[in-house]
Amino acid sequence: MRMTDLRDQQLAWLDHITQTAKMSLTEIARAAGLTPSTLTRFRQNDAMGHTLTAKTVRKIEDATHIPAYETKNIPKIQFFSENEAARYSIGTDKDDVVNLAIDSLVKQTPTMDAWVLKTNALSALGYLPGMIVIIDREAQPRNGDAVCAQKYDLRRGTAETIFRVWRNPYLLSASAAGEPTAPEIVDDENVAIAGVVIGGFRTRN
């Protein structure tokens, strides 16, 4: 892909975000933790052919919940539910070796995220509530993999983060106890895989 092609894609994506989220470029930059003028300068410096870095793109994705270079007109998601897991934060325990290793891994690897499980849906695979799991958003899921997925209700404008086992084309629960949940069909519209669980850790209590 030529630089100009990538720049054009990024500009079209930003236009889509401003229209969908009803935010200005300055508001998007602030929400993403960027210098307020970053995106305005990016748009204005057309002759230079500059492109946004992968780190900046990821920050915008995280802030707006609109995937990189998505330009389709889809309903805006107003509410994200994280009942099954919470985003990992190192918090105040900065002396714990495992916490430091996870924090370093996530910061240095843009495709990886860390979550703290709340659900029993993967307990049969050894991933228990309270464990920190690492998600690789670029890994290709294989049958039997534990995955993180997004379940959308486009009519209500809501999305739910869930953790399941991938059995093409279904997502299944794997609880060591209790009734299994209803299977979800991955259609990349109502249900989409967000990443593959590549490991889990339990820190010292």
Short mmCIF file of C-alpha atoms in Angstrom, two decimals:
data_model
loop_
_atom_site.label_atom_id
_atom_site.label_comp_id
_atom_site.label_asym_id
_atom_site.label_seq_id
_atom_site.Cartn_x
_atom_site.Cartn_y
_atom_site.Cartn_z
CA MET A 1 0.00 0.00 0.00
CA ARG A 2 1.44 3.41 -0.96
CA MET A 3 1.64 6.09 1.73
CA THR A 4 -0.91 8.25 -0.09
CA ASP A 5 -3.35 5.31 -0.16
CA LEU A 6 -2.95 4.80 3.59
CA ARG A 7 -3.35 8.52 4.24
CA ASP A 8 -6.53 8.61 2.14
CA GLN A 9 -7.91 5.66 4.12
CA GLN A 10 -7.08 7.36 7.40
CA LEU A 11 -8.72 10.63 6.33
CA ALA A 12 -11.87 8.79 5.20
CA TRP A 13 -11.92 6.94 8.53
CA LEU A 14 -11.66 10.19 10.50
CA ASP A 15 -14.46 11.69 8.39
CA HIS A 16 -16.60 8.65 9.21
CA ILE A 17 -15.88 9.02 12.93
CA THR A 18 -16.77 12.72 12.96
CA GLN A 19 -20.08 11.98 11.22
CA THR A 20 -20.95 8.86 13.23
CA ALA A 21 -19.80 9.96 16.68
CA LYS A 22 -20.71 13.63 16.15
CA MET A 23 -17.24 14.66 17.36
CA SER A 24 -14.78 17.19 15.98
CA LEU A 25 -11.18 16.19 15.23
CA THR A 26 -10.09 18.04 18.37
CA GLU A 27 -12.65 16.16 20.48
CA ILE A 28 -11.51 12.83 19.01
CA ALA A 29 -7.88 13.67 19.78
CA ARG A 30 -8.68 14.59 23.38
CA ALA A 31 -10.77 11.44 23.90
CA ALA A 32 -7.85 9.37 22.57
CA GLY A 33 -5.34 11.04 24.88
CA LEU A 34 -3.57 12.83 22.02
CA THR A 35 -2.44 16.45 21.80
CA PRO A 36 -5.66 18.32 20.87
CA SER A 37 -4.22 19.64 17.58
CA THR A 38 -2.79 16.30 16.39
CA LEU A 39 -5.58 15.31 14.00
CA THR A 40 -6.26 18.86 12.79
CA ARG A 41 -2.60 19.24 11.81
CA PHE A 42 -2.67 15.80 10.20
CA ARG A 43 -5.57 16.85 7.96
CA GLN A 44 -4.07 20.22 7.07
CA ASN A 45 -0.60 18.92 6.15
CA ASP A 46 -1.86 17.25 2.99
CA ALA A 47 1.17 18.17 0.89
CA MET A 48 3.52 16.39 3.29
CA GLY A 49 1.78 13.01 2.85
CA HIS A 50 2.10 12.13 6.53
CA THR A 51 0.22 9.16 7.98
CA LEU A 52 -0.94 8.35 11.51
CA THR A 53 1.20 5.88 13.45
CA ALA A 54 -0.19 2.48 14.45
CA LYS A 55 -0.12 3.60 18.11
CA THR A 56 -2.21 6.70 17.32
CA VAL A 57 -4.69 4.65 15.28
CA ARG A 58 -5.13 2.21 18.16
CA LYS A 59 -5.78 5.05 20.62
CA ILE A 60 -8.49 6.42 18.34
CA GLU A 61 -10.02 2.94 17.98
CA ASP A 62 -10.10 2.49 21.76
CA ALA A 63 -11.64 5.93 22.32
CA THR A 64 -14.31 5.77 19.61
CA HIS A 65 -14.95 2.00 19.33
CA ILE A 66 -14.84 2.38 15.53
CA PRO A 67 -12.37 -0.10 13.96
CA ALA A 68 -9.47 1.27 11.95
CA TYR A 69 -10.49 2.41 8.48
CA GLU A 70 -14.14 1.41 9.01
CA THR A 71 -16.30 3.67 6.85
CA LYS A 72 -19.58 1.74 6.72
CA ASN A 73 -22.62 3.46 8.17
CA ILE A 74 -23.37 1.34 11.22
CA PRO A 75 -25.43 2.42 14.23
CA LYS A 76 -23.44 4.14 16.95
CA ILE A 77 -22.78 1.98 20.00
CA GLN A 78 -23.90 3.94 23.05
CA PHE A 79 -23.11 1.43 25.81
CA PHE A 80 -20.45 -1.26 26.28
CA SER A 81 -21.08 -3.99 28.84
CA GLU A 82 -18.11 -5.67 30.53
CA ASN A 83 -19.96 -8.03 32.87
CA GLU A 84 -17.74 -11.00 31.96
CA ALA A 85 -14.37 -9.25 32.28
CA ALA A 86 -12.79 -5.90 33.08
CA ARG A 87 -9.87 -4.17 31.39
CA TYR A 88 -6.67 -4.92 33.27
CA SER A 89 -4.96 -2.07 35.13
CA ILE A 90 -1.71 -2.38 37.05
CA GLY A 91 -3.20 -0.15 39.76
CA THR A 92 -1.07 0.55 42.81
CA ASP A 93 0.68 -2.84 43.04
CA LYS A 94 3.69 -1.84 40.94
CA ASP A 95 6.13 -4.14 42.80
CA ASP A 96 4.46 -7.39 41.75
CA VAL A 97 6.63 -9.09 39.10
CA VAL A 98 3.69 -10.62 37.20
CA ASN A 99 1.82 -7.30 37.13
CA LEU A 100 4.91 -5.52 35.82
CA ALA A 101 5.48 -8.18 33.14
CA ILE A 102 1.86 -8.00 31.94
CA ASP A 103 1.90 -4.20 31.93
CA SER A 104 5.13 -4.17 29.92
CA LEU A 105 3.83 -6.77 27.44
CA VAL A 106 0.63 -4.84 26.73
CA LYS A 107 2.44 -1.51 26.38
CA GLN A 108 5.09 -2.89 24.02
CA THR A 109 2.79 -5.05 21.89
CA PRO A 110 0.03 -2.95 20.26
CA THR A 111 -2.00 -6.02 19.23
CA MET A 112 -2.36 -7.38 22.77
CA ASP A 113 -4.76 -6.50 25.58
CA ALA A 114 -5.15 -7.78 29.13
CA TRP A 115 -8.47 -8.50 30.84
CA VAL A 116 -9.45 -9.67 34.32
CA LEU A 117 -12.04 -12.44 34.02
CA LYS A 118 -15.31 -12.29 35.95
CA THR A 119 -17.01 -15.19 34.17
CA ASN A 120 -16.94 -18.99 34.59
CA ALA A 121 -17.50 -19.43 30.84
CA LEU A 122 -13.91 -20.67 30.32
CA SER A 123 -13.38 -22.46 33.64
CA ALA A 124 -13.27 -25.91 32.01
CA LEU A 125 -10.19 -24.69 30.12
CA GLY A 126 -8.53 -23.51 33.32
CA TYR A 127 -9.35 -19.82 32.95
CA LEU A 128 -11.08 -18.93 36.22
CA PRO A 129 -12.67 -15.74 37.55
CA GLY A 130 -10.00 -13.38 38.86
CA MET A 131 -7.37 -14.51 36.37
CA ILE A 132 -5.68 -12.04 34.04
CA VAL A 133 -5.90 -13.23 30.42
CA ILE A 134 -3.89 -11.92 27.48
CA ILE A 135 -5.73 -11.34 24.20
CA ASP A 136 -4.01 -11.18 20.81
CA ARG A 137 -6.25 -9.19 18.48
CA GLU A 138 -4.36 -10.29 15.35
CA ALA A 139 -4.19 -14.04 16.06
CA GLN A 140 -6.37 -16.24 13.85
CA PRO A 141 -8.73 -18.36 15.99
CA ARG A 142 -8.61 -22.15 15.64
CA ASN A 143 -11.29 -24.59 16.73
CA GLY A 144 -11.04 -25.08 20.47
CA ASP A 145 -9.40 -21.72 21.14
CA ALA A 146 -10.64 -19.50 23.95
CA VAL A 147 -11.58 -16.16 22.42
CA CYS A 148 -12.78 -12.70 23.35
CA ALA A 149 -15.75 -11.51 21.29
CA GLN A 150 -18.09 -8.57 20.92
CA LYS A 151 -21.83 -9.19 20.90
CA TYR A 152 -23.78 -6.30 19.39
CA ASP A 153 -27.38 -5.21 19.72
CA LEU A 154 -27.45 -2.65 16.92
CA ARG A 155 -31.09 -1.77 17.51
CA ARG A 156 -30.37 -0.67 21.07
CA GLY A 157 -26.87 0.57 20.32
CA THR A 158 -25.18 -1.71 22.87
CA ALA A 159 -22.23 -4.09 22.82
CA GLU A 160 -21.17 -6.78 25.27
CA THR A 161 -17.69 -8.26 25.71
CA ILE A 162 -17.89 -12.04 26.12
CA PHE A 163 -15.40 -14.91 26.49
CA ARG A 164 -16.15 -18.24 24.82
CA VAL A 165 -14.66 -21.24 23.01
CA TRP A 166 -14.52 -21.07 19.21
CA ARG A 167 -16.09 -23.97 17.30
CA ASN A 168 -16.56 -22.66 13.79
CA PRO A 169 -19.02 -20.96 13.32
CA TYR A 170 -20.15 -21.01 16.96
CA LEU A 171 -19.02 -19.55 20.25
CA LEU A 172 -19.67 -21.96 23.13
CA SER A 173 -19.29 -21.68 26.89
CA ALA A 174 -16.99 -24.13 28.68
CA SER A 175 -17.97 -23.87 32.31
CA ALA A 176 -16.77 -26.56 34.71
CA ALA A 177 -20.07 -26.23 36.58
CA GLY A 178 -23.54 -25.00 35.75
CA GLU A 179 -25.64 -24.93 32.62
CA PRO A 180 -23.99 -23.99 29.31
CA THR A 181 -25.06 -20.72 27.72
CA ALA A 182 -26.80 -20.66 24.35
CA PRO A 183 -24.32 -20.84 21.45
CA GLU A 184 -23.59 -17.66 19.52
CA ILE A 185 -23.09 -17.67 15.75
CA VAL A 186 -20.20 -15.49 14.59
CA ASP A 187 -21.42 -13.45 11.62
CA ASP A 188 -19.05 -10.46 12.04
CA GLU A 189 -22.07 -8.19 12.29
CA ASN A 190 -24.00 -9.15 15.41
CA VAL A 191 -21.19 -11.22 16.92
CA ALA A 192 -17.51 -10.75 16.08
CA ILE A 193 -14.33 -12.27 17.47
CA ALA A 194 -12.10 -9.54 18.93
CA GLY A 195 -9.07 -11.65 19.78
CA VAL A 196 -7.66 -15.01 20.87
CA VAL A 197 -6.78 -15.80 24.48
CA ILE A 198 -3.09 -16.77 24.40
CA GLY A 199 -2.47 -17.17 28.12
CA GLY A 200 -3.66 -16.51 31.64
CA PHE A 201 -2.15 -15.57 34.99
CA ARG A 202 -3.27 -15.42 38.58
CA THR A 203 -1.48 -12.86 40.70
CA ARG A 204 -0.70 -13.16 44.39
CA ASN A 205 -3.64 -12.23 46.64
#
